mmCIF file of C-alpha atoms in Angstrom:
data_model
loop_
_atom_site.group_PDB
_atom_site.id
_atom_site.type_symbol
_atom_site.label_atom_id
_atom_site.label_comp_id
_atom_site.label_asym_id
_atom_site.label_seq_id
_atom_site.Cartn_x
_atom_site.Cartn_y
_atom_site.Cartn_z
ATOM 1 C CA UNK E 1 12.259 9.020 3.957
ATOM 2 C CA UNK E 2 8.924 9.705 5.613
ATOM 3 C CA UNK E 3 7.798 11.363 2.456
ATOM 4 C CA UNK E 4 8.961 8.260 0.085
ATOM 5 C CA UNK E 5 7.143 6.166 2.179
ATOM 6 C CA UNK E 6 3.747 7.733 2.584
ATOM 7 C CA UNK E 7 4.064 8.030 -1.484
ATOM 8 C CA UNK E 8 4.872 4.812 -2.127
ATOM 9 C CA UNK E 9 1.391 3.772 -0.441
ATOM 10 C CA UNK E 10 -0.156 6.568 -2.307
ATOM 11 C CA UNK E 11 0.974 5.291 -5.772
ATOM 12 C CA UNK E 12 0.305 1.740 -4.191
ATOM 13 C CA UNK E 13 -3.486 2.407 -4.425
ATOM 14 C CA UNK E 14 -3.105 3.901 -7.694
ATOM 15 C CA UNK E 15 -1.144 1.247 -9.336
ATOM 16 C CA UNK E 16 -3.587 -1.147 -7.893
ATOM 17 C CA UNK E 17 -6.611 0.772 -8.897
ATOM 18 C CA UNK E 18 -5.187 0.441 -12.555
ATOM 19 C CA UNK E 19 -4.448 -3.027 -12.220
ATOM 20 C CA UNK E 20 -7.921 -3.553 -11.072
ATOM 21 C CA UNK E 21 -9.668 -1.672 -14.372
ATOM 22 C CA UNK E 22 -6.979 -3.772 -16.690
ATOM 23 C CA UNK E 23 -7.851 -7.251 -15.241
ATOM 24 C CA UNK E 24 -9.725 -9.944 -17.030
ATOM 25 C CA UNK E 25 -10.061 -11.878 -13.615
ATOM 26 C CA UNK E 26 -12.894 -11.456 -11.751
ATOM 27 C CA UNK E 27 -11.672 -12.650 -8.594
ATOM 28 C CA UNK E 28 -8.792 -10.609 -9.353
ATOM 29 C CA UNK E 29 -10.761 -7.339 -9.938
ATOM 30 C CA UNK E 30 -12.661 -7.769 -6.696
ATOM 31 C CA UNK E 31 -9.613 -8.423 -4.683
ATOM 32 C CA UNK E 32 -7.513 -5.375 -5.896
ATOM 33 C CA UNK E 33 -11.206 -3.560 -5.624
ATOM 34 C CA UNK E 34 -10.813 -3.804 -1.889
ATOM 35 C CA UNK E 35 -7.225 -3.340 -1.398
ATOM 36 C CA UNK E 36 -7.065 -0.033 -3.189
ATOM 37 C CA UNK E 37 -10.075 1.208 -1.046
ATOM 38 C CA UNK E 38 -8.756 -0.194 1.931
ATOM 39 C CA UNK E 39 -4.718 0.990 1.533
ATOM 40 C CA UNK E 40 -5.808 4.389 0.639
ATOM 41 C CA UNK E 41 -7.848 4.289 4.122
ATOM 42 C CA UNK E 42 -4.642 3.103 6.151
ATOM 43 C CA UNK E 43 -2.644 5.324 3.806
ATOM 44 C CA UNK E 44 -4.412 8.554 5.282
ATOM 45 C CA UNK E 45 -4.970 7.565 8.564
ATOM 46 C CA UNK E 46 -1.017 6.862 8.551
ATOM 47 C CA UNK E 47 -0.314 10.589 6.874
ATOM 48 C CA UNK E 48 -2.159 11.949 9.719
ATOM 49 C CA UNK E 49 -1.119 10.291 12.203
ATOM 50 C CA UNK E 50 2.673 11.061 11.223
ATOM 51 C CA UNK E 51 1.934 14.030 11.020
ATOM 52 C CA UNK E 52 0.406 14.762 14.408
ATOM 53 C CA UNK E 53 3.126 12.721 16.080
ATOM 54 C CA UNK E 54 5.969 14.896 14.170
ATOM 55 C CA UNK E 55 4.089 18.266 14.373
ATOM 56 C CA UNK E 56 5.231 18.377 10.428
ATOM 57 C CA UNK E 57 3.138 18.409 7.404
ATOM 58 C CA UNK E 58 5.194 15.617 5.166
ATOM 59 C CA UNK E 59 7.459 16.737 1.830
ATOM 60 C CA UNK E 60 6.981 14.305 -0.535
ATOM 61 C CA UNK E 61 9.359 13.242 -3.655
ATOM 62 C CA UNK E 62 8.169 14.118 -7.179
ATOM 63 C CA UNK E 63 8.600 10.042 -8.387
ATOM 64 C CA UNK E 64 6.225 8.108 -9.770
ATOM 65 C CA UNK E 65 6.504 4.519 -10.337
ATOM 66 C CA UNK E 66 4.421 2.310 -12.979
ATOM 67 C CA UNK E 67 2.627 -0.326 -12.139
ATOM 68 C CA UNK E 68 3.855 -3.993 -12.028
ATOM 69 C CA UNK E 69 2.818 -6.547 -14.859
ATOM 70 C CA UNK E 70 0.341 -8.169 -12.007
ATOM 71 C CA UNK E 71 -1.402 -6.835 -9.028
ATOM 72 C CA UNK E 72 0.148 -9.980 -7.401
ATOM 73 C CA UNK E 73 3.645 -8.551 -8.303
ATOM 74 C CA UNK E 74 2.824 -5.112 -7.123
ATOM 75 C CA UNK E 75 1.819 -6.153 -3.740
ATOM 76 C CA UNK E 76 4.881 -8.454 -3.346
ATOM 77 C CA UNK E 77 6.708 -5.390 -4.609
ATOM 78 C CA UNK E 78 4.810 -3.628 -2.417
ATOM 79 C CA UNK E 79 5.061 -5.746 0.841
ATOM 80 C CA UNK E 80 8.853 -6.304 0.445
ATOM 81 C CA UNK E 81 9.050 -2.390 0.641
ATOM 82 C CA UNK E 82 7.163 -1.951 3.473
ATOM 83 C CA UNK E 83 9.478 -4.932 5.490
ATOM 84 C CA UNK E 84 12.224 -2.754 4.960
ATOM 85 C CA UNK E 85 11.630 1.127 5.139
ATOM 86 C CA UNK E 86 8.997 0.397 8.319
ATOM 87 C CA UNK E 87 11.528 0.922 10.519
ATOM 88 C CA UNK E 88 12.386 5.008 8.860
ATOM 89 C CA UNK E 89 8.544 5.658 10.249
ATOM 90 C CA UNK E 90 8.588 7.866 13.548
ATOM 91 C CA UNK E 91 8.903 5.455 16.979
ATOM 92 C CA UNK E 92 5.633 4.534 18.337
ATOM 93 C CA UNK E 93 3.472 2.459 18.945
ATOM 94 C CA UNK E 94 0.250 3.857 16.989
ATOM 95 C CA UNK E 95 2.034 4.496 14.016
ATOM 96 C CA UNK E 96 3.419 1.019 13.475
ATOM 97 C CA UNK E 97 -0.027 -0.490 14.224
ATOM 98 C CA UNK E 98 -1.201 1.201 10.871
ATOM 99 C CA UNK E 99 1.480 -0.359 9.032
ATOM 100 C CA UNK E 100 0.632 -3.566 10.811
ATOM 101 C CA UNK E 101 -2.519 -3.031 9.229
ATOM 102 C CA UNK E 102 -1.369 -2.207 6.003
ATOM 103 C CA UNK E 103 0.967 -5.333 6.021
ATOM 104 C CA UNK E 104 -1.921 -7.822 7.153
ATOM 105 C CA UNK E 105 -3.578 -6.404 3.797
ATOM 106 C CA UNK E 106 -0.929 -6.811 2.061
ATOM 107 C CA UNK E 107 -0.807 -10.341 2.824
ATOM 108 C CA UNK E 108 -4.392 -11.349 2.724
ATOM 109 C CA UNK E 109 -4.782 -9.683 -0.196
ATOM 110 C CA UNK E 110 -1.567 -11.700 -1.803
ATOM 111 C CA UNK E 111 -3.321 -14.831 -0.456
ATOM 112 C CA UNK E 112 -6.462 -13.855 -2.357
ATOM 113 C CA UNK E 113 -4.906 -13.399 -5.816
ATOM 114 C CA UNK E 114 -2.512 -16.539 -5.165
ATOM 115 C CA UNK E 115 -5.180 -18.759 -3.858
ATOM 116 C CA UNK E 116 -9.005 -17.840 -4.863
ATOM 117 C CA UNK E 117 -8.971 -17.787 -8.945
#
């Protein structure tokens, strides 16, 4: 579960970071600009951090998932996910203030692409 996780932020900032080449929005393209740089940030320093908690190096699933038909329905996708597998993560503090982290993007960045056309 770990491992479907940590992927599923992995192919998060890819998705996003093909979103962000397809758009025709410019407030769009900035805003999924930042999240995929950000997420794949918090997705690394989450990897490691599992990692060093565990004493494991994480197995990950051979999926792959396309991305949505928006970059605002990949992060919903996206932030509905991370609601409900947060809870698979290893116990601890420091771990689920990264995905803290990764859900306040999330949501700002929803607000951005709802909100700032």
């Amino acid at each position: 579960m770990i491992g479907e996780f940590c992927l599923t932020l992995l192919h998060a900032v890819t998705n996003t970071h093909i979103l962000h080449l397809q758009s025709r929005s410019f407030s769009e393209h900035m805003a999924l600009g930042d999240f995929y740089e950000a997420l794949d940030d918090l997705a690394d320093s989450l990897i490691e951090a599992v990692q060093g908690k565990t004493g494991e190096i994480i197995q990950y699933p051979a999926d792959y998932y396309a991305p949505a038909a928006s970059g605002l329905d990949e992060l919903e996708d996206l932030k509905e996910y991370v609601a409900q597998n947060r809870g698979q993560l290893p116990e601890g503090t420091e771990i689920q203030n990264i995905v803290d982290e990764i859900a306040q993007l999330i949501d700002s960045t929803c607000y951005k692409l709802k909100f700032l056309k």
